[in-house]
PDB file of C-alpha atoms in Angstrom:
ATOM      1  CA  MET B   1       9.026  55.044  18.451  1.00  0.00           C
ATOM      2  CA  LYS B   2       5.816  53.602  17.323  1.00  0.00           C
ATOM      3  CA  TYR B   3       7.637  51.400  14.805  1.00  0.00           C
ATOM      4  CA  ASN B   4       9.996  50.011  17.544  1.00  0.00           C
ATOM      5  CA  LEU B   5       7.063  49.063  19.808  1.00  0.00           C
ATOM      6  CA  LEU B   6       5.524  47.344  16.853  1.00  0.00           C
ATOM      7  CA  ILE B   7       8.500  45.313  16.371  1.00  0.00           C
ATOM      8  CA  LEU B   8       9.034  44.534  19.915  1.00  0.00           C
ATOM      9  CA  PHE B   9       5.314  43.445  20.122  1.00  0.00           C
ATOM     10  CA  MET B  10       5.498  41.334  17.146  1.00  0.00           C
ATOM     11  CA  PHE B  11       8.741  39.731  18.366  1.00  0.00           C
ATOM     12  CA  PHE B  12       7.347  38.637  21.940  1.00  0.00           C
ATOM     13  CA  SER B  13       3.999  37.678  20.460  1.00  0.00           C
ATOM     14  CA  GLY B  14       5.618  35.228  18.051  1.00  0.00           C
ATOM     15  CA  PHE B  15       7.877  34.027  20.827  1.00  0.00           C
ATOM     16  CA  PHE B  16       4.830  33.427  23.160  1.00  0.00           C
ATOM     17  CA  ALA B  17       2.827  31.688  20.375  1.00  0.00           C
ATOM     18  CA  VAL B  18       5.895  29.136  19.838  1.00  0.00           C
ATOM     19  CA  GLU B  19       6.140  28.674  23.308  1.00  0.00           C
ATOM     20  CA  GLY B  20       2.451  27.948  23.694  1.00  0.00           C
ATOM     21  CA  LEU B  21       2.457  25.306  20.796  1.00  0.00           C
ATOM     22  CA  SER B  22       5.266  23.375  22.476  1.00  0.00           C
ATOM     23  CA  GLN B  23       3.468  23.062  25.852  1.00  0.00           C
ATOM     24  CA  GLY B  24       0.814  20.807  24.625  1.00  0.00           C
ATOM     25  CA  LEU B  25       3.238  17.985  23.460  1.00  0.00           C
ATOM     26  CA  HIS B  26       3.323  14.792  25.325  1.00  0.00           C
ATOM     27  CA  THR B  27       7.221  14.696  25.925  1.00  0.00           C
ATOM     28  CA  THR B  28       9.694  16.261  28.345  1.00  0.00           C
ATOM     29  CA  SER B  29      12.733  15.090  26.148  1.00  0.00           C
ATOM     30  CA  ASN B  30      14.408  18.002  24.580  1.00  0.00           C
ATOM     31  CA  LYS B  31      15.970  15.592  22.106  1.00  0.00           C
ATOM     32  CA  ALA B  32      12.793  14.109  21.031  1.00  0.00           C
ATOM     33  CA  LEU B  33      11.189  17.261  20.610  1.00  0.00           C
ATOM     34  CA  LYS B  34      14.095  18.633  18.467  1.00  0.00           C
ATOM     35  CA  VAL B  35      13.726  15.582  16.158  1.00  0.00           C
ATOM     36  CA  TYR B  36      10.086  15.614  16.074  1.00  0.00           C
ATOM     37  CA  ASN B  37      10.249  19.316  14.971  1.00  0.00           C
ATOM     38  CA  ASP B  38      12.611  18.512  12.366  1.00  0.00           C
ATOM     39  CA  GLY B  39      10.222  15.651  11.329  1.00  0.00           C
ATOM     40  CA  VAL B  40       7.218  18.089  11.026  1.00  0.00           C
ATOM     41  CA  THR B  41       9.238  20.218   8.841  1.00  0.00           C
ATOM     42  CA  SER B  42      10.211  17.548   6.569  1.00  0.00           C
ATOM     43  CA  TYR B  43       6.579  16.331   6.397  1.00  0.00           C
ATOM     44  CA  ASP B  44       5.541  19.904   5.711  1.00  0.00           C
ATOM     45  CA  TYR B  45       8.089  19.953   2.680  1.00  0.00           C
ATOM     46  CA  LEU B  46       6.720  16.460   1.689  1.00  0.00           C
ATOM     47  CA  ASP B  47       9.892  14.793   2.389  1.00  0.00           C
ATOM     48  CA  PHE B  48       8.379  11.729   3.951  1.00  0.00           C
ATOM     49  CA  GLU B  49      11.385   9.539   3.976  1.00  0.00           C
ATOM     50  CA  ARG B  50      13.253  11.861   6.127  1.00  0.00           C
ATOM     51  CA  ALA B  51       9.980  12.696   8.219  1.00  0.00           C
ATOM     52  CA  GLU B  52       9.668   9.208   8.956  1.00  0.00           C
ATOM     53  CA  ILE B  53      13.328   8.816  10.362  1.00  0.00           C
ATOM     54  CA  TYR B  54      12.848  11.915  12.455  1.00  0.00           C
ATOM     55  CA  PHE B  55       9.512  10.813  14.075  1.00  0.00           C
ATOM     56  CA  LYS B  56      11.101   7.263  14.647  1.00  0.00           C
ATOM     57  CA  GLN B  57      14.141   8.899  16.165  1.00  0.00           C
ATOM     58  CA  ALA B  58      11.856  10.986  18.406  1.00  0.00           C
ATOM     59  CA  LEU B  59      10.245   7.647  19.618  1.00  0.00           C
ATOM     60  CA  SER B  60      13.536   6.207  20.515  1.00  0.00           C
ATOM     61  CA  TYR B  61      14.220   9.242  22.903  1.00  0.00           C
ATOM     62  CA  ASP B  62      10.586   8.993  24.275  1.00  0.00           C
ATOM     63  CA  LYS B  63       8.388   5.925  23.773  1.00  0.00           C
ATOM     64  CA  LYS B  64       5.418   7.668  25.103  1.00  0.00           C
ATOM     65  CA  PHE B  65       5.641  10.612  22.593  1.00  0.00           C
ATOM     66  CA  TYR B  66       2.014  10.772  21.571  1.00  0.00           C
ATOM     67  CA  GLU B  67       2.340  13.240  18.861  1.00  0.00           C
ATOM     68  CA  ALA B  68       5.297  11.428  17.197  1.00  0.00           C
ATOM     69  CA  TYR B  69       2.787   8.294  16.881  1.00  0.00           C
ATOM     70  CA  ILE B  70       0.173  10.522  15.431  1.00  0.00           C
ATOM     71  CA  MET B  71       2.278  12.130  12.782  1.00  0.00           C
ATOM     72  CA  LEU B  72       3.708   8.561  11.825  1.00  0.00           C
ATOM     73  CA  GLY B  73       0.050   7.455  11.385  1.00  0.00           C
ATOM     74  CA  GLU B  74      -0.487  10.435   9.222  1.00  0.00           C
ATOM     75  CA  LEU B  75       2.475   9.760   7.244  1.00  0.00           C
ATOM     76  CA  TYR B  76       1.598   6.290   6.668  1.00  0.00           C
ATOM     77  CA  THR B  77      -1.917   6.980   5.619  1.00  0.00           C
ATOM     78  CA  ARG B  78      -0.570   9.280   3.190  1.00  0.00           C
ATOM     79  CA  GLN B  79       1.723   6.630   1.707  1.00  0.00           C
ATOM     80  CA  ASN B  80      -1.054   4.066   1.678  1.00  0.00           C
ATOM     81  CA  ASN B  81       0.843   1.978   4.277  1.00  0.00           C
ATOM     82  CA  PHE B  82      -2.429   1.336   6.208  1.00  0.00           C
ATOM     83  CA  HIS B  83      -0.863  -1.436   8.494  1.00  0.00           C
ATOM     84  CA  GLY B  84       1.678   1.004   9.697  1.00  0.00           C
ATOM     85  CA  ALA B  85      -0.975   3.652  10.294  1.00  0.00           C
ATOM     86  CA  VAL B  86      -3.058   1.211  12.323  1.00  0.00           C
ATOM     87  CA  GLU B  87      -0.026   0.416  14.538  1.00  0.00           C
ATOM     88  CA  ASN B  88       0.828   4.180  15.003  1.00  0.00           C
ATOM     89  CA  TYR B  89      -2.537   5.352  15.718  1.00  0.00           C
ATOM     90  CA  THR B  90      -3.194   2.530  18.043  1.00  0.00           C
ATOM     91  CA  ALA B  91      -0.201   3.097  20.059  1.00  0.00           C
ATOM     92  CA  ALA B  92      -1.029   7.069  20.271  1.00  0.00           C
ATOM     93  CA  ILE B  93      -4.678   6.091  21.611  1.00  0.00           C
ATOM     94  CA  ALA B  94      -3.076   3.522  24.073  1.00  0.00           C
ATOM     95  CA  ILE B  95      -1.004   6.530  25.497  1.00  0.00           C
ATOM     96  CA  ASP B  96      -3.931   9.149  25.660  1.00  0.00           C
ATOM     97  CA  SER B  97      -7.285   8.128  24.471  1.00  0.00           C
ATOM     98  CA  SER B  98      -8.617  11.631  25.059  1.00  0.00           C
ATOM     99  CA  HIS B  99      -6.384  14.197  23.832  1.00  0.00           C
ATOM    100  CA  TYR B 100      -7.014  14.037  20.251  1.00  0.00           C
ATOM    101  CA  ARG B 101     -10.406  12.316  19.466  1.00  0.00           C
ATOM    102  CA  ALA B 102     -10.160  12.569  15.769  1.00  0.00           C
ATOM    103  CA  ALA B 103      -7.341   9.820  16.000  1.00  0.00           C
ATOM    104  CA  TYR B 104     -10.085   7.317  16.426  1.00  0.00           C
ATOM    105  CA  PHE B 105     -11.636   8.396  13.241  1.00  0.00           C
ATOM    106  CA  TYR B 106      -8.116   8.161  11.198  1.00  0.00           C
ATOM    107  CA  LEU B 107      -7.460   4.654  12.917  1.00  0.00           C
ATOM    108  CA  ALA B 108     -10.883   3.665  11.949  1.00  0.00           C
ATOM    109  CA  ASN B 109     -10.234   4.769   8.216  1.00  0.00           C
ATOM    110  CA  ALA B 110      -6.982   2.886   8.321  1.00  0.00           C
ATOM    111  CA  GLU B 111      -8.470  -0.349   9.819  1.00  0.00           C
ATOM    112  CA  MET B 112     -11.125  -0.344   7.127  1.00  0.00           C
ATOM    113  CA  MET B 113      -8.558  -0.209   4.226  1.00  0.00           C
ATOM    114  CA  VAL B 114      -6.788  -3.202   6.008  1.00  0.00           C
ATOM    115  CA  GLY B 115     -10.201  -5.154   6.360  1.00  0.00           C
ATOM    116  CA  ARG B 116     -10.384  -4.875  10.206  1.00  0.00           C
ATOM    117  CA  TYR B 117     -14.192  -3.974   9.934  1.00  0.00           C
ATOM    118  CA  GLN B 118     -15.041  -4.963  13.550  1.00  0.00           C
ATOM    119  CA  ASP B 119     -12.219  -2.806  14.897  1.00  0.00           C
ATOM    120  CA  ALA B 120     -13.160  -0.031  12.533  1.00  0.00           C
ATOM    121  CA  LEU B 121     -16.741  -0.167  13.571  1.00  0.00           C
ATOM    122  CA  ALA B 122     -15.878   0.195  17.264  1.00  0.00           C
ATOM    123  CA  HIS B 123     -13.567   3.039  16.525  1.00  0.00           C
ATOM    124  CA  TYR B 124     -15.951   4.901  14.339  1.00  0.00           C
ATOM    125  CA  LYS B 125     -18.557   4.622  17.037  1.00  0.00           C
ATOM    126  CA  ALA B 126     -15.986   5.915  19.812  1.00  0.00           C
ATOM    127  CA  TYR B 127     -15.314   9.006  17.560  1.00  0.00           C
ATOM    128  CA  LEU B 128     -18.993   9.715  17.170  1.00  0.00           C
ATOM    129  CA  ARG B 129     -19.307   9.697  20.998  1.00  0.00           C
ATOM    130  CA  SER B 130     -17.061  12.745  21.269  1.00  0.00           C
ATOM    131  CA  LYS B 131     -18.191  16.308  21.059  1.00  0.00           C
ATOM    132  CA  GLU B 132     -15.295  17.234  19.022  1.00  0.00           C
ATOM    133  CA  THR B 133     -16.487  15.804  15.649  1.00  0.00           C
ATOM    134  CA  LEU B 134     -16.352  17.702  12.467  1.00  0.00           C
ATOM    135  CA  GLU B 135     -19.456  17.479  10.439  1.00  0.00           C
ATOM    136  CA  LYS B 136     -17.805  16.211   7.344  1.00  0.00           C
ATOM    137  CA  ASN B 137     -16.027  13.615   9.507  1.00  0.00           C
ATOM    138  CA  ARG B 138     -19.243  12.738  11.223  1.00  0.00           C
ATOM    139  CA  SER B 139     -20.953  12.083   7.936  1.00  0.00           C
ATOM    140  CA  VAL B 140     -18.095   9.852   6.704  1.00  0.00           C
ATOM    141  CA  ALA B 141     -18.039   8.049  10.040  1.00  0.00           C
ATOM    142  CA  LEU B 142     -21.855   7.238   9.695  1.00  0.00           C
ATOM    143  CA  LYS B 143     -21.449   6.194   6.201  1.00  0.00           C
ATOM    144  CA  ASN B 144     -18.603   4.087   7.104  1.00  0.00           C
ATOM    145  CA  ILE B 145     -20.398   2.472   9.911  1.00  0.00           C
ATOM    146  CA  ARG B 146     -22.780   1.180   7.511  1.00  0.00           C
ATOM    147  CA  ASN B 147     -20.089  -0.055   5.313  1.00  0.00           C
ATOM    148  CA  CYS B 148     -18.440  -1.790   8.192  1.00  0.00           C
ATOM    149  CA  GLU B 149     -21.721  -3.557   9.076  1.00  0.00           C
ATOM    150  CA  PHE B 150     -22.250  -4.722   5.532  1.00  0.00           C
ATOM    151  CA  ALA B 151     -18.761  -5.927   5.246  1.00  0.00           C
ATOM    152  CA  ILE B 152     -18.976  -7.967   8.486  1.00  0.00           C
ATOM    153  CA  GLU B 153     -22.242  -9.532   7.310  1.00  0.00           C
ATOM    154  CA  ALA B 154     -20.987 -10.002   3.860  1.00  0.00           C
ATOM    155  CA  MET B 155     -17.905 -11.924   5.084  1.00  0.00           C
ATOM    156  CA  LYS B 156     -20.077 -14.185   7.224  1.00  0.00           C
ATOM    157  CA  ASN B 157     -22.088 -15.092   4.055  1.00  0.00           C
ATOM    158  CA  PRO B 158     -19.680 -15.254   1.192  1.00  0.00           C
ATOM    159  CA  VAL B 159     -20.964 -15.995  -2.379  1.00  0.00           C
ATOM    160  CA  PRO B 160     -19.043 -17.907  -4.836  1.00  0.00           C
ATOM    161  CA  PHE B 161     -17.194 -15.740  -7.580  1.00  0.00           C
ATOM    162  CA  ASN B 162     -15.588 -17.598 -10.542  1.00  0.00           C
ATOM    163  CA  PRO B 163     -14.767 -14.854 -13.165  1.00  0.00           C
ATOM    164  CA  GLU B 164     -14.374 -16.580 -16.691  1.00  0.00           C
ATOM    165  CA  SER B 165     -12.889 -15.017 -19.804  1.00  0.00           C
ATOM    166  CA  VAL B 166     -15.584 -14.059 -22.499  1.00  0.00           C
ATOM    167  CA  GLY B 167     -12.923 -15.098 -25.427  1.00  0.00           C
ATOM    168  CA  ASN B 168     -10.662 -13.412 -27.673  1.00  0.00           C
ATOM    169  CA  GLY B 169     -13.301 -11.340 -29.400  1.00  0.00           C
ATOM    170  CA  ILE B 170     -13.571  -9.149 -26.392  1.00  0.00           C
ATOM    171  CA  ASN B 171     -10.301  -9.676 -24.502  1.00  0.00           C
ATOM    172  CA  THR B 172      -7.715  -8.555 -26.950  1.00  0.00           C
ATOM    173  CA  SER B 173      -4.419  -6.765 -26.419  1.00  0.00           C
ATOM    174  CA  ASP B 174      -5.887  -4.027 -28.634  1.00  0.00           C
ATOM    175  CA  ASP B 175      -7.368  -0.672 -27.452  1.00  0.00           C
ATOM    176  CA  GLU B 176     -11.057  -1.632 -27.082  1.00  0.00           C
ATOM    177  CA  TYR B 177     -12.179   1.915 -26.756  1.00  0.00           C
ATOM    178  CA  TRP B 178     -11.516   2.940 -30.481  1.00  0.00           C
ATOM    179  CA  PRO B 179     -13.191   4.450 -32.459  1.00  0.00           C
ATOM    180  CA  SER B 180     -14.649   7.042 -30.179  1.00  0.00           C
ATOM    181  CA  ILE B 181     -15.663  10.645 -30.620  1.00  0.00           C
ATOM    182  CA  THR B 182     -13.211  13.309 -29.470  1.00  0.00           C
ATOM    183  CA  ALA B 183     -13.819  16.881 -28.263  1.00  0.00           C
ATOM    184  CA  ASP B 184     -13.447  18.329 -31.881  1.00  0.00           C
ATOM    185  CA  GLY B 185     -16.070  15.792 -33.191  1.00  0.00           C
ATOM    186  CA  GLN B 186     -13.429  13.614 -35.110  1.00  0.00           C
ATOM    187  CA  THR B 187     -13.005   9.853 -34.641  1.00  0.00           C
TER     188      THR B 187
END
């Protein structure tokens, strides 16, 4: 009897946990929700190509699907497609700027990577105004604020940079690091 009650309890607790997770999403479209969940599964299995297709399909069903934009931003960041990440994080924040404050942090990181330092600076500051900051992200944001400020000033005052070859004695097609000492003491 106890065994049956335990199984019944586990079944219903799992059902309510899944139900609770789906309530916080910004869509009412069942089609969008289904393909979004397929996209999350593909993303979890590192099948980024299929995940991208699913997330875009979810957005075709519901253009205001906040979480699909966030996941596309995350996916593009992992693929080093920072322009795509900026576009999707920006779209998500335009839909709901207070739901997931860390979106400002991730948007600012992507903006830094594409050289949009002024925008990144504003978004790092917006992230730091939030009470929901992780200490690790907070310290990165503070460091990157200084980096943005430096980059903005450096771009206002460019310095000439004309690299020249030092000649064939240094720049050869050979391995320039030999001989060297290896872990076993040999050369």
